[in-house]
C-alpha positions as a printed NumPy array, in Angstrom:
array([[-51.848,  -1.802, -28.271],
       [-49.017,   0.664, -28.59 ],
       [-45.907,  -0.047, -26.521],
       [-45.42 ,   2.316, -23.549],
       [-43.381,   5.407, -24.338],
       [-39.707,   4.955, -23.524],
       [-39.654,   1.162, -23.671],
       [-37.294,  -0.583, -26.055],
       [-40.245,  -1.727, -28.213],
       [-41.655,   1.78 , -28.488],
       [-38.257,   3.242, -29.304],
       [-37.652,   0.662, -32.025],
       [-41.092,   1.181, -33.558],
       [-40.93 ,   4.965, -33.435],
       [-37.442,   5.095, -34.913],
       [-38.843,   3.788, -38.179],
       [-40.839,   7.018, -38.509],
       [-37.76 ,   9.21 , -38.679],
       [-36.657,  10.956, -41.821],
       [-32.983,  11.676, -42.336],
       [-31.136,  13.591, -41.045],
       [-32.081,  12.57 , -37.487],
       [-31.815,  15.372, -34.873],
       [-29.708,  15.123, -31.741],
       [-29.144,  17.947, -29.246],
       [-26.165,  17.918, -26.87 ],
       [-25.035,  20.441, -24.271],
       [-21.415,  20.291, -23.162],
       [-19.461,  22.453, -20.699],
       [-16.933,  25.001, -21.899],
       [-13.404,  23.651, -21.725],
       [-14.447,  20.108, -20.805],
       [-15.276,  18.343, -24.084],
       [-13.194,  19.07 , -27.21 ],
       [-15.174,  21.13 , -29.719],
       [-13.889,  18.997, -32.602],
       [-15.999,  16.066, -31.371],
       [-19.08 ,  17.657, -32.935],
       [-17.583,  17.812, -36.432],
       [-16.083,  14.335, -36.04 ],
       [-19.449,  12.863, -35.062],
       [-21.159,  14.572, -37.997],
       [-18.491,  13.153, -40.278],
       [-18.845,   9.658, -38.835],
       [-22.622,   9.755, -39.308],
       [-22.362,  11.097, -42.873],
       [-25.655,  12.842, -43.654],
       [-27.815,  10.833, -41.268],
       [-27.407,  13.154, -38.236],
       [-28.433,  16.738, -37.553],
       [-26.34 ,  17.4  , -34.46 ],
       [-26.768,  20.623, -32.518],
       [-24.188,  21.282, -29.801],
       [-24.229,  24.182, -27.338],
       [-22.176,  24.94 , -24.241],
       [-22.835,  25.824, -20.627],
       [-20.376,  28.101, -18.858],
       [-19.678,  25.672, -16.001],
       [-20.738,  22.377, -14.438],
       [-22.811,  24.34 , -11.928],
       [-24.57 ,  26.121, -14.794],
       [-25.278,  22.767, -16.427],
       [-26.905,  21.498, -13.223],
       [-28.92 ,  24.709, -13.005],
       [-30.324,  23.915, -16.448],
       [-32.029,  20.91 , -14.857],
       [-33.702,  23.117, -12.241],
       [-32.411,  21.12 ,  -9.287],
       [-32.418,  22.048,  -5.593],
       [-29.903,  24.787,  -4.973],
       [-30.055,  25.81 ,  -8.612],
       [-33.676,  26.883,  -9.005],
       [-37.001,  25.31 ,  -8.152],
       [-37.698,  21.779,  -9.313],
       [-39.985,  21.721, -12.278],
       [-39.246,  25.316, -13.226],
       [-39.868,  25.72 , -16.937],
       [-36.686,  26.276, -18.917],
       [-37.021,  28.973, -21.547],
       [-34.594,  26.956, -23.655],
       [-35.62 ,  23.313, -24.294],
       [-33.417,  20.775, -22.571],
       [-31.148,  18.666, -24.79 ],
       [-31.159,  14.931, -25.425],
       [-27.817,  14.674, -23.62 ],
       [-26.394,  17.069, -21.021],
       [-22.803,  17.107, -19.732],
       [-22.661,  17.135, -15.933],
       [-20.117,  16.594, -13.168],
       [-20.373,  13.276, -11.33 ],
       [-20.929,  15.146,  -8.061],
       [-24.311,  16.368,  -9.32 ],
       [-25.619,  13.033, -10.592],
       [-26.851,  11.676,  -7.263],
       [-28.985,  14.751,  -6.524],
       [-30.271,  14.856, -10.094],
       [-31.399,  11.217,  -9.906],
       [-32.942,  11.641,  -6.436],
       [-34.945,  14.652,  -7.627],
       [-35.971,  12.848, -10.837],
       [-34.359,  15.547, -12.959],
       [-32.688,  12.924, -15.14 ],
       [-33.851,   9.551, -16.376],
       [-32.038,   6.328, -17.242],
       [-30.104,   6.488, -20.47 ],
       [-32.048,   5.362, -23.552],
       [-32.615,   1.692, -24.395],
       [-29.557,   0.73 , -26.399],
       [-28.969,  -2.108, -28.801],
       [-25.972,  -3.777, -30.419],
       [-24.204,  -0.968, -32.174],
       [-24.95 ,   1.354, -29.256],
       [-23.331,   1.265, -25.833],
       [-24.838,  -2.065, -24.775],
       [-24.502,  -5.402, -26.528],
       [-20.962,  -5.039, -27.808],
       [-18.226,  -7.677, -27.744],
       [-16.051,  -8.138, -24.677],
       [-13.175,  -6.366, -26.377],
       [-15.177,  -3.24 , -27.1  ],
       [-14.194,  -0.053, -25.315],
       [-17.701,   0.807, -24.131],
       [-18.219,  -2.746, -22.864],
       [-15.018,  -2.39 , -20.835],
       [-16.443,   0.671, -19.082],
       [-19.731,  -1.14 , -18.447],
       [-17.847,  -4.052, -16.919],
       [-15.791,  -1.906, -14.534],
       [-16.726,  -1.885, -10.855],
       [-15.097,   1.535, -10.409],
       [-17.15 ,   3.027, -13.239],
       [-20.325,   1.406, -11.877],
       [-20.016,   3.77 ,  -8.899],
       [-20.422,   6.684, -11.327],
       [-22.719,   5.342, -14.034],
       [-25.237,   3.253, -12.073],
       [-27.573,   4.824,  -9.52 ],
       [-30.556,   3.666,  -7.498],
       [-33.793,   5.209,  -8.664],
       [-35.285,   7.484,  -6.015],
       [-32.153,   7.867,  -3.866],
       [-29.379,   8.567,  -6.37 ],
       [-27.015,   6.369,  -4.345],
       [-24.326,   4.511,  -6.259],
       [-24.538,   0.794,  -6.763],
       [-24.443,  -2.109,  -9.148],
       [-26.956,  -4.927,  -9.467],
       [-30.434,  -3.427,  -9.789],
       [-29.08 ,   0.134, -10.176],
       [-29.845,   1.666, -13.555],
       [-27.509,   3.316, -16.035],
       [-27.981,   7.06 , -15.5  ],
       [-24.623,   8.532, -16.529],
       [-21.949,   7.892, -19.127],
       [-18.372,   9.166, -18.639],
       [-16.339,  10.96 , -21.255],
       [-13.372,  12.061, -19.119],
       [-12.032,  11.694, -15.586],
       [ -9.272,  12.921, -13.335],
       [ -8.045,  12.937,  -9.757],
       [ -6.962,  15.172,  -6.909],
       [ -3.385,  16.419,  -7.167],
       [ -0.989,  18.098,  -4.771],
       [  0.449,  21.22 ,  -6.407],
       [  3.516,  22.956,  -5.003],
       [  5.829,  25.911,  -5.53 ],
       [  9.164,  24.703,  -6.849],
       [ 10.909,  27.787,  -5.458],
       [  9.754,  26.993,  -1.908],
       [ 10.999,  23.399,  -1.642],
       [ 13.914,  24.194,   0.674],
       [ 11.702,  26.193,   3.02 ],
       [  9.157,  23.351,   3.145],
       [ 11.715,  21.329,   5.062],
       [ 10.714,  17.909,   3.744],
       [ 13.426,  15.192,   3.729],
       [ 16.039,  15.778,   1.051],
       [ 14.311,  18.936,  -0.109],
       [ 11.79 ,  16.803,  -1.969],
       [  8.352,  18.125,  -2.978],
       [  5.265,  17.089,  -1.007],
       [  4.213,  13.749,  -2.444],
       [  2.008,  12.101,   0.189],
       [ -1.202,  13.166,   1.91 ],
       [  0.639,  13.026,   5.226],
       [  3.055,  15.686,   3.951],
       [  0.206,  18.209,   4.128],
       [  0.359,  17.907,   7.932],
       [  4.084,  18.708,   8.141],
       [  4.757,  21.43 ,  10.761],
       [  6.807,  23.373,   8.193],
       [  3.709,  23.722,   6.009],
       [  1.445,  25.011,   8.766],
       [ -0.679,  27.818,   7.349],
       [  0.811,  27.363,   3.866],
       [ -1.621,  24.954,   2.181],
       [ -4.526,  26.251,   0.094],
       [ -7.67 ,  24.144,  -0.314],
       [-10.906,  24.537,  -2.282],
       [-14.002,  25.115,  -0.184],
       [-16.129,  22.108,  -1.192],
       [-16.964,  20.248,   2.07 ],
       [-16.976,  16.723,   0.634],
       [-13.577,  17.226,  -0.978],
       [-12.132,  18.615,   2.255],
       [-13.366,  15.578,   4.181],
       [-11.756,  13.257,   1.624],
       [ -8.41 ,  15.094,   1.844],
       [ -8.544,  15.151,   5.651],
       [ -9.254,  11.421,   5.927],
       [ -6.537,  10.614,   3.376],
       [ -3.969,  12.705,   5.271],
       [ -4.888,  11.16 ,   8.64 ],
       [ -4.748,   7.621,   7.255],
       [ -1.455,   8.279,   5.479],
       [  0.09 ,   9.674,   8.635],
       [ -0.908,   6.501,  10.499],
       [  0.211,   4.174,   7.695],
       [ -3.225,   2.747,   6.971],
       [ -5.886,   2.942,   4.263],
       [ -8.633,   5.565,   4.688],
       [-11.354,   2.929,   5.146],
       [-15.014,   3.15 ,   4.208],
       [-16.061,   6.837,   3.992],
       [-19.636,   5.863,   4.877],
       [-18.587,   4.339,   8.208],
       [-16.242,   6.998,   9.558],
       [-17.174,   8.285,  13.023],
       [-17.838,  11.94 ,  13.716],
       [-14.965,  12.018,  16.191],
       [-12.513,  10.575,  13.648],
       [-13.629,  12.958,  10.923],
       [-13.579,  15.992,  13.231],
       [-10.033,  15.167,  14.34 ],
       [ -8.874,  14.77 ,  10.735],
       [-10.493,  18.07 ,   9.728],
       [ -8.928,  19.81 ,  12.705],
       [ -5.462,  18.677,  11.62 ],
       [ -6.171,  19.887,   8.079],
       [ -7.321,  23.247,   9.383],
       [ -3.961,  23.718,  11.081],
       [ -2.237,  23.313,   7.706],
       [ -4.593,  25.609,   5.819],
       [ -3.973,  29.083,   4.496],
       [ -7.508,  29.162,   3.057],
       [-10.534,  27.081,   2.137],
       [-11.688,  28.93 ,  -0.96 ],
       [-12.543,  27.374,  -4.341],
       [-12.171,  30.718,  -6.061],
       [ -8.826,  31.652,  -4.487],
       [ -6.841,  28.554,  -3.648],
       [ -4.876,  28.417,  -6.896],
       [ -4.348,  32.182,  -7.12 ],
       [ -2.826,  31.974,  -3.637],
       [ -0.399,  29.352,  -4.97 ],
       [  0.446,  31.459,  -8.029],
       [  1.091,  34.495,  -5.832],
       [  3.375,  32.496,  -3.522],
       [  1.219,  33.081,  -0.435],
       [  0.519,  29.333,  -0.456],
       [  3.41 ,  26.942,  -0.94 ],
       [  1.103,  23.974,  -1.585],
       [ -2.435,  23.618,  -2.968],
       [ -4.702,  20.606,  -3.295],
       [ -7.386,  20.338,  -5.961],
       [ -8.8  ,  18.546,  -8.976],
       [ -6.505,  17.857, -11.916],
       [ -8.878,  19.853, -14.145],
       [ -7.884,  22.948, -12.126],
       [ -4.299,  22.127, -11.184],
       [ -2.9  ,  20.888, -14.516],
       [ -3.916,  23.959, -16.588],
       [ -2.552,  26.23 , -13.84 ],
       [  0.78 ,  24.395, -13.693],
       [  1.067,  24.332, -17.506],
       [  0.971,  28.131, -17.535],
       [  3.796,  28.325, -14.946],
       [  5.9  ,  25.194, -15.566],
       [  9.085,  26.607, -14.025],
       [  7.304,  27.659, -10.829],
       [  4.538,  25.117, -10.131],
       [  4.786,  21.349, -10.039],
       [  2.258,  18.69 ,  -9.056],
       [  2.075,  15.081,  -7.966],
       [ -0.515,  12.364,  -7.347],
       [  0.14 ,  10.433,  -4.107],
       [  0.879,   6.745,  -4.637],
       [ -1.52 ,   5.819,  -1.815],
       [ -4.441,   6.861,  -4.039],
       [ -6.475,   9.999,  -4.653],
       [-10.122,  11.039,  -4.804],
       [-11.423,  10.798,  -8.378],
       [-13.831,  12.942, -10.408],
       [-15.6  ,  12.377, -13.732],
       [-17.535,  14.393, -16.277],
       [-20.497,  12.5  , -17.691],
       [-23.49 ,  12.753, -19.998],
       [-27.013,  12.369, -18.593],
       [-30.466,  12.382, -20.175],
       [-32.658,  15.202, -18.775],
       [-36.073,  13.982, -17.677],
       [-37.762,  17.087, -19.062],
       [-36.502,  16.66 , -22.616],
       [-39.43 ,  17.214, -24.962],
       [-40.681,  14.014, -26.587],
       [-39.482,  13.531, -30.118],
       [-41.963,  12.989, -32.893],
       [-43.619,   9.632, -33.451],
       [-43.685,   8.785, -29.735],
       [-39.895,   8.59 , -29.422],
       [-38.7  ,   9.817, -26.019],
       [-34.992,   9.894, -26.919],
       [-33.236,  10.741, -30.143],
       [-32.232,   7.394, -31.671],
       [-28.727,   8.822, -32.037],
       [-28.222,   9.351, -28.293],
       [-26.754,   5.89 , -27.744],
       [-24.492,   6.21 , -30.755],
       [-23.154,   9.516, -29.458],
       [-22.379,   7.933, -26.066],
       [-20.505,   5.15 , -27.796],
       [-18.688,   7.713, -29.929],
       [-17.263,   9.616, -26.933],
       [-16.02 ,   6.301, -25.51 ],
       [-13.972,   5.381, -28.561],
       [-10.186,   5.188, -28.188],
       [ -9.836,   7.786, -30.958],
       [-11.328,  10.375, -28.595],
       [ -8.627,   9.749, -25.972],
       [ -5.973,  11.709, -27.868],
       [ -8.24 ,  14.774, -27.849],
       [ -8.123,  14.788, -24.028],
       [ -4.335,  14.844, -23.766],
       [ -2.433,  18.037, -23.065],
       [ -3.18 ,  20.62 , -20.412],
       [ -6.866,  19.874, -19.837],
       [ -6.381,  17.807, -16.691],
       [ -8.794,  15.147, -17.935],
       [ -8.187,  11.652, -19.325],
       [-10.087,   8.964, -21.227],
       [-12.29 ,   6.686, -19.068],
       [-10.558,   3.761, -20.777],
       [ -7.49 ,   4.472, -18.652],
       [ -9.305,   3.556, -15.432],
       [-10.177,  -0.017, -14.412],
       [-10.941,  -1.222, -17.945],
       [ -8.471,  -4.097, -18.06 ],
       [ -4.69 ,  -4.035, -17.817],
       [ -4.2  ,  -4.732, -21.524],
       [ -6.842,  -2.409, -22.933],
       [ -4.786,   0.822, -23.12 ],
       [ -1.991,  -1.053, -24.888],
       [ -4.491,  -2.726, -27.215],
       [ -5.735,   0.658, -28.391],
       [ -2.39 ,   2.449, -28.174],
       [ -3.561,   4.796, -25.411],
       [ -0.898,   6.833, -23.603],
       [ -1.823,   8.186, -20.165],
       [ -1.117,  11.88 , -19.525],
       [  1.964,  12.488, -17.391],
       [ -0.062,  13.743, -14.4  ],
       [ -2.215,  10.604, -14.143],
       [ -1.332,   8.333, -11.19 ],
       [  0.159,   4.914, -11.784],
       [ -2.158,   1.993, -12.408],
       [ -1.5  ,   0.765,  -8.86 ],
       [ -2.35 ,   4.182,  -7.377],
       [ -5.524,   4.374,  -9.466],
       [ -6.5  ,   1.005,  -8.047],
       [ -6.334,   2.564,  -4.572],
       [ -8.346,   5.622,  -5.662],
       [-12.11 ,   6.117,  -5.498],
       [-14.881,   8.447,  -6.621],
       [-16.698,  10.582,  -4.055],
       [-20.061,   8.882,  -4.382],
       [-23.25 ,  10.145,  -2.667],
       [-23.488,   9.357,   1.04 ],
       [-26.455,   7.728,   2.81 ],
       [-28.396,  10.171,   4.966],
       [-26.814,   9.089,   8.265],
       [-23.279,   9.502,   6.908],
       [-24.235,  12.804,   5.278],
       [-25.373,  14.099,   8.676],
       [-22.097,  12.955,  10.257],
       [-20.073,  14.845,   7.659],
       [-22.213,  17.974,   8.066],
       [-21.745,  18.027,  11.85 ],
       [-17.987,  17.548,  11.494],
       [-17.734,  20.415,   9.005],
       [-19.746,  22.686,  11.315],
       [-17.497,  21.878,  14.265],
       [-14.44 ,  22.705,  12.142],
       [-15.811,  26.183,  11.417]])
């Protein structure tokens, strides 16, 4: 009998039916993955790959391609066939898994992502507990977890929340010694009341509020799934007092205009903005830790089956391994606000082994150890957060 479609046996048998070059379709997001990766992958694969790469305008547009809730009806037929691999933000992965819009990444063998030696870069990511919170999800719920959770996402860059500030407003901020704001507690300084610009994403706001409250009290933020509604509401209320605006489309323009003296946001937004105004805008990552974000590749569930009974392109695993290679890390340096996944929780000696240099905005290794991704919340905690946000408004 034929092996079931999608199993390792079926994939191995069907792969023998391929003629070269083997097709692979990938959709990235504009400004997130270096365009040169496509030509480098083609070169690495010689004439064995027929790679087709296209771009979505934003991470939200990429999620909309899947037809998920909030981005179109589930199951809605895409006019354009879905790719073998789709770039997505980690914040969308939980919903995509829960709605069965993506499937576990293809069965991979030695030479792909799985089955490499302990010193291999991809194996280091697989062995990281921090990366497990992003890559491994429970089927049906999309919640993060290790153990029985399956590999649904593969990271190609990551970053963190940064505090950006106007260098020409330092004296008026009134912080000790005229220093720039460098801790989450600094956001609650009376001299900054009404001068801090935030994005409007509720989960991010809750993370910043809890970090500021904990910092002010000299403690760690604790488990975000166990925070009480009263604690969260109080933290959000304090943050509201500091805020000039909660607007994802305006928070950095308010900083550029000087209406805001401080802004808080993802490095992918803050670093490019600061690089265009280096004499006016600075930024810092608090040493107590910061919320983290990642851009990943997923396998759309609605990808059309390849010929010969093959459900994934046999090159999908090789492409995932390719984006993990240390050689790709240099392409992420500069003003992109993203860094190689190998710089996070992959072993203290690994960056040195591969000659990787962290970008100047990346927190110290100790601060990264105190940082965490904003993973999906269980329903009860999700309801708590929603009530706290409503009370803040």
